XYZ file of C-alpha atoms in Angstrom:
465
model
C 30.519 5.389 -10.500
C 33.178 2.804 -9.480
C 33.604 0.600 -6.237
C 34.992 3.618 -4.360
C 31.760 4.991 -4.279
C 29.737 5.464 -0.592
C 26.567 5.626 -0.625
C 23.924 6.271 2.309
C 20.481 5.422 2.250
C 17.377 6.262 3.966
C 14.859 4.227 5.188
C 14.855 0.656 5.492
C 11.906 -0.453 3.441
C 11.340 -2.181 0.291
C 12.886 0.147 -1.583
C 15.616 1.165 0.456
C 17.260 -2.580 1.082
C 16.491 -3.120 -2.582
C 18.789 -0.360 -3.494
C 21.326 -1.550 -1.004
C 21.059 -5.274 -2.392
C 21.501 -3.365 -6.144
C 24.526 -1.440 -4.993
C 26.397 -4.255 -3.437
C 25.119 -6.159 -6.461
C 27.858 -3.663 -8.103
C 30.710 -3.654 -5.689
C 29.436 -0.705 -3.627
C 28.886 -1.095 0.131
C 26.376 1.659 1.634
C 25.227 2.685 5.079
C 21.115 2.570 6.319
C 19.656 4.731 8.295
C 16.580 3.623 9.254
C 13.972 5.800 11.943
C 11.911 2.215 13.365
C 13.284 -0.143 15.785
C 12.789 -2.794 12.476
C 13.267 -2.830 8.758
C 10.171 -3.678 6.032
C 8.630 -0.067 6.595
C 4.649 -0.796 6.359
C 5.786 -4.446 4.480
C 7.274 -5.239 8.065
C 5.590 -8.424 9.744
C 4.951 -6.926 13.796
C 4.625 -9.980 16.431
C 4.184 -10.759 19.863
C 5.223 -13.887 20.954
C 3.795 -16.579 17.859
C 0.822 -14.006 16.809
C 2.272 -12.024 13.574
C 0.844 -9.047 11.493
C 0.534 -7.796 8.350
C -0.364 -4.291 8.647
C -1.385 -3.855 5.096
C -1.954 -7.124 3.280
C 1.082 -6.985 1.396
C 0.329 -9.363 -2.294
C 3.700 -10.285 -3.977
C 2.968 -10.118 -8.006
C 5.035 -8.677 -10.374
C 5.381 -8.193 -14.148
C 9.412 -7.779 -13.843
C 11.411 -10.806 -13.541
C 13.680 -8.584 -12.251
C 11.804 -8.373 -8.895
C 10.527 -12.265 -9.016
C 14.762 -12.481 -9.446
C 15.109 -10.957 -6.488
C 12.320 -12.356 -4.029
C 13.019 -15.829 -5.521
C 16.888 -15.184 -4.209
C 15.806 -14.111 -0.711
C 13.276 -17.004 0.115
C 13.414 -20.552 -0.468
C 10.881 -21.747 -2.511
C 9.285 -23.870 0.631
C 8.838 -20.570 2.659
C 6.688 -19.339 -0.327
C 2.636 -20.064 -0.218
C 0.643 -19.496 -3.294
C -2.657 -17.692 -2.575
C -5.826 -17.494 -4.707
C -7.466 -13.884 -3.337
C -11.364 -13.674 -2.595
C -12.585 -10.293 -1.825
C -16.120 -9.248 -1.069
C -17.855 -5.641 0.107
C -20.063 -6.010 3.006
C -23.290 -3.926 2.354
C -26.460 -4.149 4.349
C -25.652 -7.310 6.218
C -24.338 -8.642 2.284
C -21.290 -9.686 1.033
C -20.864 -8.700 -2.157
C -18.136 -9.906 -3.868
C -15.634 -7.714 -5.255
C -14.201 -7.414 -8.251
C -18.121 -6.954 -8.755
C -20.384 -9.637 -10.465
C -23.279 -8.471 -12.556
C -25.432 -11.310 -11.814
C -24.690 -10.581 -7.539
C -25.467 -7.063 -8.566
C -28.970 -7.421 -10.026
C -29.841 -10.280 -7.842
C -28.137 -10.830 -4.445
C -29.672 -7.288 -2.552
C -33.164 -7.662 -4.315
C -34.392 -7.310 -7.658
C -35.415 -3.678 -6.809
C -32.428 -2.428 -6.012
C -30.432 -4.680 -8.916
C -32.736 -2.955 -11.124
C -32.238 0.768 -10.201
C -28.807 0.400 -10.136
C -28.744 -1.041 -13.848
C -30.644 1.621 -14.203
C -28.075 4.057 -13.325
C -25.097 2.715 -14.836
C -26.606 2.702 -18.243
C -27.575 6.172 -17.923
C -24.115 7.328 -16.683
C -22.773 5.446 -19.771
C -24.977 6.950 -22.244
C -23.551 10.520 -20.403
C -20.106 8.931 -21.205
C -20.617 7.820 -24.881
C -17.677 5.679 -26.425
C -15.552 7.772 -24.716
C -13.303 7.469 -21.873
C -12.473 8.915 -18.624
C -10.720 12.301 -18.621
C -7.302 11.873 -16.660
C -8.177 14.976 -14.549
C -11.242 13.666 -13.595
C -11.880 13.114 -10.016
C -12.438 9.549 -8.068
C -16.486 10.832 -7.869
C -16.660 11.821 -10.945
C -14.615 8.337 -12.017
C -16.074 6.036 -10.268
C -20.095 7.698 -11.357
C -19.127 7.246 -15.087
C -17.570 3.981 -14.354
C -20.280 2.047 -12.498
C -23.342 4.937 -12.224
C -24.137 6.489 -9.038
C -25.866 4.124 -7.432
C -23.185 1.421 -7.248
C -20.559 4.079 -6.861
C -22.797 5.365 -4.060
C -23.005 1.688 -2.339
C -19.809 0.341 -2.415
C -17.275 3.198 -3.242
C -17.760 6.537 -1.796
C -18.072 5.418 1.439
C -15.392 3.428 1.386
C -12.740 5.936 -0.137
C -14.075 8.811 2.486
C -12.665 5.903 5.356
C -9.405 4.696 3.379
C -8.055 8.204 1.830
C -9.402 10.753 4.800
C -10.716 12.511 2.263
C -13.551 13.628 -0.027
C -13.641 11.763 -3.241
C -14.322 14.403 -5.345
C -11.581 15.851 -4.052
C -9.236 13.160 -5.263
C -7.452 12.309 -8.019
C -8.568 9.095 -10.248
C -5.874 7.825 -11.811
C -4.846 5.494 -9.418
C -8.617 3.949 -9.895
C -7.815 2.137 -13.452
C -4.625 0.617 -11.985
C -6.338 -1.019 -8.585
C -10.160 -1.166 -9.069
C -11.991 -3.654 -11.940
C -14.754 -3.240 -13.930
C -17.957 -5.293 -13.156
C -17.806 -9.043 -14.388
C -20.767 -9.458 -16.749
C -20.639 -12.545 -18.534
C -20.150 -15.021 -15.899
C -22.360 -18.287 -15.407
C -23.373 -19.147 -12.158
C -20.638 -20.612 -9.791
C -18.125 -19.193 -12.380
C -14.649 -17.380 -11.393
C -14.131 -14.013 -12.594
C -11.598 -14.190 -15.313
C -8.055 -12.716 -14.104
C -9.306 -13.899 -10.270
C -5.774 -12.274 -8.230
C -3.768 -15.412 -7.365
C -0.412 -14.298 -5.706
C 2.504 -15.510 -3.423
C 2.591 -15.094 -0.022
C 5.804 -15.240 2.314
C 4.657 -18.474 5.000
C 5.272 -15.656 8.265
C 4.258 -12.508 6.435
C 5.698 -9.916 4.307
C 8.625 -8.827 6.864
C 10.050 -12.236 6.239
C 11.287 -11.231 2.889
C 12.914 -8.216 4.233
C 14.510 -9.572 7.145
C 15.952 -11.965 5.190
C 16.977 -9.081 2.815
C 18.324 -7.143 6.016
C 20.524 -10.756 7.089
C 22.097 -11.018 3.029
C 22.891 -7.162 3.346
C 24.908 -7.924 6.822
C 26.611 -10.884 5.542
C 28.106 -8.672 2.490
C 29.036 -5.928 4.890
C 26.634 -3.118 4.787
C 25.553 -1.527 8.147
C 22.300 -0.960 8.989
C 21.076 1.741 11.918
C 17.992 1.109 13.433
C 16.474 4.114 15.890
C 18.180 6.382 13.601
C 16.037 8.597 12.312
C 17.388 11.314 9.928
C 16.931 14.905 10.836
C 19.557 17.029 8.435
C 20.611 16.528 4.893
C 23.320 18.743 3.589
C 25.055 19.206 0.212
C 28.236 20.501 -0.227
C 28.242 20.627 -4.144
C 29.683 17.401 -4.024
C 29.317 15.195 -1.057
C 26.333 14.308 1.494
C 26.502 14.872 4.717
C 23.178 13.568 6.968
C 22.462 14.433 10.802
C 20.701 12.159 12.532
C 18.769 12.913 15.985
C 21.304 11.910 18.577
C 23.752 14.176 17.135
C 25.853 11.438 14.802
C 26.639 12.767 11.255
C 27.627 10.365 8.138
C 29.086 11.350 5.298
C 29.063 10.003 1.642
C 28.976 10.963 -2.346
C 24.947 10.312 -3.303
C 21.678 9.485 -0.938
C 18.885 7.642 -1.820
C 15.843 8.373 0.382
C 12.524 6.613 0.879
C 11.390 9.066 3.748
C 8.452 10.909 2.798
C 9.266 13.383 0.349
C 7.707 16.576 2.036
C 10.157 15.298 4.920
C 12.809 15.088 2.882
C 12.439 18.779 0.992
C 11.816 19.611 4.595
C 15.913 18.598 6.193
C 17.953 19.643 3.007
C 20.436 21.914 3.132
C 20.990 24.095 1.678
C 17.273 25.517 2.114
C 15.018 25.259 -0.619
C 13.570 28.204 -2.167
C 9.904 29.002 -0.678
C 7.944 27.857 -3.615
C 9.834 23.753 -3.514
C 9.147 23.876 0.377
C 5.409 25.189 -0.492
C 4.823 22.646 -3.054
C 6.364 19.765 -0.665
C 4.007 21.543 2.268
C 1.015 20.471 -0.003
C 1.618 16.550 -0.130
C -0.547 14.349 2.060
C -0.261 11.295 3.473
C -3.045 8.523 5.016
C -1.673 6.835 8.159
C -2.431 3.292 9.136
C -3.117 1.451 11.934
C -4.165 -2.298 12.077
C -5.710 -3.974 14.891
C -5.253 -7.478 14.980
C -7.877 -9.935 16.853
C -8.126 -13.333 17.319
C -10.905 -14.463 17.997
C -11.479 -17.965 20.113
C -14.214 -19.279 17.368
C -14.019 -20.391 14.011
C -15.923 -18.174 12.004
C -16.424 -18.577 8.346
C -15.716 -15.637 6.317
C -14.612 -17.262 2.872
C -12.956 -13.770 2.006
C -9.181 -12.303 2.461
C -10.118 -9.347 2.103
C -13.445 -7.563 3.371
C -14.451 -4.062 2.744
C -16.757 -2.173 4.889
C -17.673 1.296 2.712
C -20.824 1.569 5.773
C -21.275 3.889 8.143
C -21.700 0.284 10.851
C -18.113 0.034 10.348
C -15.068 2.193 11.786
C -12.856 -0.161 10.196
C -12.178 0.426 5.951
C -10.997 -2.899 5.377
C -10.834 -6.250 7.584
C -8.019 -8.731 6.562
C -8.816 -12.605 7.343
C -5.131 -13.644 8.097
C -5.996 -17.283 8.646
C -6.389 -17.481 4.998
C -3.200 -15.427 4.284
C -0.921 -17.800 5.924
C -1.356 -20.501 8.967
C 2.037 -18.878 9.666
C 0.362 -15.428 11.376
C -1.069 -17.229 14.498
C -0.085 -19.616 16.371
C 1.007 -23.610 15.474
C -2.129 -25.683 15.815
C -4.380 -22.645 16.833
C -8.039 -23.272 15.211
C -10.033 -20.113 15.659
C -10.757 -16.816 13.518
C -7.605 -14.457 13.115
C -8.812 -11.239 11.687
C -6.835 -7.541 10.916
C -8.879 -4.322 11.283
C -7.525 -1.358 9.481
C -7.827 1.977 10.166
C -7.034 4.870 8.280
C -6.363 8.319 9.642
C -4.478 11.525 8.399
C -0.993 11.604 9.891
C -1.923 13.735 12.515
C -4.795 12.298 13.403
C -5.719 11.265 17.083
C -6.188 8.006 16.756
C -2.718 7.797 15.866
C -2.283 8.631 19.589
C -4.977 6.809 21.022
C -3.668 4.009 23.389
C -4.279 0.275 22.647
C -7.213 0.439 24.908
C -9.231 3.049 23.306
C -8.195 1.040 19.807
C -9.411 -2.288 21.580
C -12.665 -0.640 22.813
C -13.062 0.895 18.887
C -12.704 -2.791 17.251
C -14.367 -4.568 20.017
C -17.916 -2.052 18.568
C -16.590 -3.423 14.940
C -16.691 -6.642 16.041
C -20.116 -6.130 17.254
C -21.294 -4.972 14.031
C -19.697 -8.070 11.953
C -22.069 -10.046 14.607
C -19.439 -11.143 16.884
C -19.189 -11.486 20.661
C -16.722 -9.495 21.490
C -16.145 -12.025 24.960
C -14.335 -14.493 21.857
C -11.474 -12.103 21.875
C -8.257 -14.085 22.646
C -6.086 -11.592 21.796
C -5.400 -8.044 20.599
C -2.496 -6.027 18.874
C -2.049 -3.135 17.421
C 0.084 -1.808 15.023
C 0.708 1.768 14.024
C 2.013 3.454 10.562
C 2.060 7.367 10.366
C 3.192 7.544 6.763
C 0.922 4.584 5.007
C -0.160 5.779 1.884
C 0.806 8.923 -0.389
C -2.674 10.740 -1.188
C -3.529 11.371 -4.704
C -5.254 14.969 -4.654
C -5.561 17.621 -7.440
C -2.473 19.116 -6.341
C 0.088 16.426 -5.825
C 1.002 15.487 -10.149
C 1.886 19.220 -9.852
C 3.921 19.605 -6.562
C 5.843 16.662 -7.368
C 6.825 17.357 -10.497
C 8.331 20.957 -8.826
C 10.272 18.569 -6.478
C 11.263 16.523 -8.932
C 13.104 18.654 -11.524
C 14.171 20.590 -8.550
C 15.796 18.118 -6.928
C 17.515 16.628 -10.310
C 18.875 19.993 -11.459
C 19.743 21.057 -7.817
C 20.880 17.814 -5.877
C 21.699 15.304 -8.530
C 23.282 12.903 -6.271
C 19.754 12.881 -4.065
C 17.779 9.797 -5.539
C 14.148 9.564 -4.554
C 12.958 6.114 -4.148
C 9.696 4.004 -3.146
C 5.860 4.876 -2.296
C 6.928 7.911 0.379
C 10.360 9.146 -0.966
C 8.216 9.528 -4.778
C 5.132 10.464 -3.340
C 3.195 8.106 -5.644
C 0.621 5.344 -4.970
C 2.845 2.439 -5.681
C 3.006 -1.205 -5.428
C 5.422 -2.775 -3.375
C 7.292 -4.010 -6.861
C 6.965 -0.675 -8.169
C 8.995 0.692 -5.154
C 10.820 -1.853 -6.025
C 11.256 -1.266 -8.977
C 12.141 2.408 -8.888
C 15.043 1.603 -6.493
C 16.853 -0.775 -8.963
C 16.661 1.681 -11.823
C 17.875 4.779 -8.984
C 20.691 2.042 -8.718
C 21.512 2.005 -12.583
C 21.229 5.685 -12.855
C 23.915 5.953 -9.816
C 25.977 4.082 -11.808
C 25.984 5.832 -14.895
C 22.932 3.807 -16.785
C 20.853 6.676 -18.940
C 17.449 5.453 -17.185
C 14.586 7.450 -15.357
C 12.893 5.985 -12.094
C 10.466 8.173 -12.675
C 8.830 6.319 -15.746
C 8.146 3.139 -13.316
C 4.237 2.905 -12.867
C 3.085 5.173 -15.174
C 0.412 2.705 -17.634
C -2.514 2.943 -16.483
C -3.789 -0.342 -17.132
C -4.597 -2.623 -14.537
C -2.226 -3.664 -12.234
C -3.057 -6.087 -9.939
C -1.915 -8.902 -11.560
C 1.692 -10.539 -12.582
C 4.350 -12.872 -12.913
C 4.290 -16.119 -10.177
C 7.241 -18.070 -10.871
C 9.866 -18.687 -13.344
């Protein structure tokens, strides 16, 4: 593929401007179409007025220096923080931290309970042996073998019912090794875990990277269309043709799409045979939506990150975004600035439910965290239909139908990021898959498909060069 080449992409994500930054990297100049009034996707930074969100606590760590490249050329070093990440699990009025200690597991809750659940990990790992997981095991059965059922019980199930919308045992587990430690057990007292999560951290959220991506894209020429969502995709045999919903067509030799894949399988033309529209019919998705607070007192939670697996808690996860970045709230504001995330099934009604029904819902959270809900300063909420791909029994199978469907049928039609793979990824992973898209579009022998597929843990990576 040569400079004449033009290119459309959809969706204005992370992996969407990546691949546009790729392309004009090598002298192509594509078109965006992007269905939000914004670019960034779920990595977009929402405000009103000085107040900013991050609707899904978007880390930046990577182990490819191609992506540290490439966040290092879109932000100046001095609009970077650098971010040491405390987690904990509140259970019964406890936080716990997380990844989990040994010595807060046998201690912190009461010897009793420390004791039973020692208790139960060592028999789940004597049902184990020296051997490890199965791959087609589920999250239950994972996460039983992995830290025995009574700590699975307490911090885990609960917590995964909330966050995937879904039973764990009917969920797939290999996700788990990439995103979830083991316990800590040979720590002294007052000492770190070893690996502790330190990452970057744009100064006014995620979205800054990507509107700055979005500003280096216009300066080099490449349009893109907000409010433009995409409702046809035809194939000719050789060029693309995409509808979008006011009627507008645009026309060009290869697409690269980041909308949801069952959306995507869903617009093509020509038609997909029954059993590819079936199979992209099965894939799930978790939406997201985040309910920011600030709250007139100072509270101290020492934690970024605090899960609530309880049944006190609507909320699956809070996010304390004064210790993200100052830059969320306000200069010179002084009280508690907290994120409240709730996860629902893409169709589910509290996707719908106005901002006052969502206030009323974190207003009862707040309640149950022990705060007076008459501190409440200010409220906003953000909403994100397509959050997270879910990782059932079925989906390794339907996608790989898709997939060699899609290759042997459209090969100019180029999957990319979390949605348009249908595959729990990082945000460098997206990424990450976009770039080598990019190389494959231009003749490199390379498969985006291989990105993400160790299983070792992945939470950790490069900070600087």
């Amino acid at each position: 593929m040569t400079s004449n080449g033009n290119p459309l992409i959809i969706g204005a994500g992370p992996a969407g401007l990546t691949a546009a930054l790729k392309l004009v990297e090598g002298g192509v100049t594509p078109r965006i179409y992007e269905a939000a009034n914004g670019v960034g996707g779920l990595a977009r930074t929402p405000s009103t007025g000085d107040w900013r969100v991050d609707p899904g606590g978007h880390r930046f760590f990577t182990r490819s220096e191609e992506v540290l490249d490439l966040w290092n050329a879109l932000l100046p070093a001095d609009q970077w923080t650098l971010v040491q990440r405390r987690s904990a699990m509140l259970v019964n009025g406890h936080y716990v931290r997380y990844p989990l200690v040994g010595r807060d597991l046998l201690t912190q809750m009461g010897l009793g309970r420390g004791m039973r659940g020692l208790g139960s990990l060592l028999w789940s790992r004597l049902e184990r042996g020296t051997g490890f997981v199965d791959e087609s095991a589920s999250f239950r059965e994972w996460g039983t073998l992995e830290f025995g059922r009574y700590w699975y019980e307490m911090f885990f199930d609960g917590y995964v019912r909330k966050t995937w919308q879904s039973d764990p045992g009917k969920i797939a587990s290999d996700w788990a090794n990439q995103r979830i430690k083991p316990i800590h057990w040979r720590m002294r007292r007052g000492q770190k875990p070893a690996g502790e999560d330190v990452f970057r951290y744009p100064a006014r959220g995620p979205g800054q990277v990507w509107d700055a991506a979005a500003e280096a894209l216009a300066d080099a020429g490449v349009a893109t269309f907000l409010d433009s969502r995409v409702v046809k995709a035809r194939f000719d045999g050789l060029n693309w043709t995409l509808e979008l919903q006011d009627g507008d067509t645009a026309s060009g030799d290869a697409v690269f799409s980041s909308m949801p894949l069952r959306l995507l399988v869903g617009i093509l033309e020509p038609e997909p045979p029954k059993n590819i529209l079936a199979a992209a019919a099965a894939l799930k998705h978790r939406g997201l939506i985040t309910v920011a607070v600030a709250l007139r007192k100072r509270h101290d939670i020492p934690f970024h990150w605090v899960y609530t697996p309880g049944d006190a808690f609507q909320a699956g996860r809070l996010q304390n975004y004064g210790l993200w970045s100052r830059g969320l709230a306000p200069d010179h504001w002084d009280g508690t600035y907290l994120g409240f995330e709730y996860f629902v099934g893409p169709d589910g009604d509290l996707l719908t439910a106005d901002d006052e029904r969502m206030r009323n819902i974190v207003e009862e959270d707040l309640r149950a965290l022990g705060v007076d809900d008459s501190e409440v300063e200010h409220v906003m909420v953000v909403r994100s239909r397509f959050a997270y791909p879910i990782c059932d029994p079925v989906r390794d199978r339907s996608v790989a139908r898709i997939r060699d469907f899609l290759r042997r049928e459209y090969p100019s039609l180029h999957p990319i990021g979390r949605n348009g793979m249908h595959r729990y990824d990082n945000q460098d992973h997206a990424m990450l898959s976009a770039m080598h898209s990019v190389d494959r579009y231009f003749g490199v022998d390379v498969d985006p498909w291989q990105v993400n597929t160790d299983r070792g843990y992945h939470e950790t990576g490069l900070l600087k060069r």
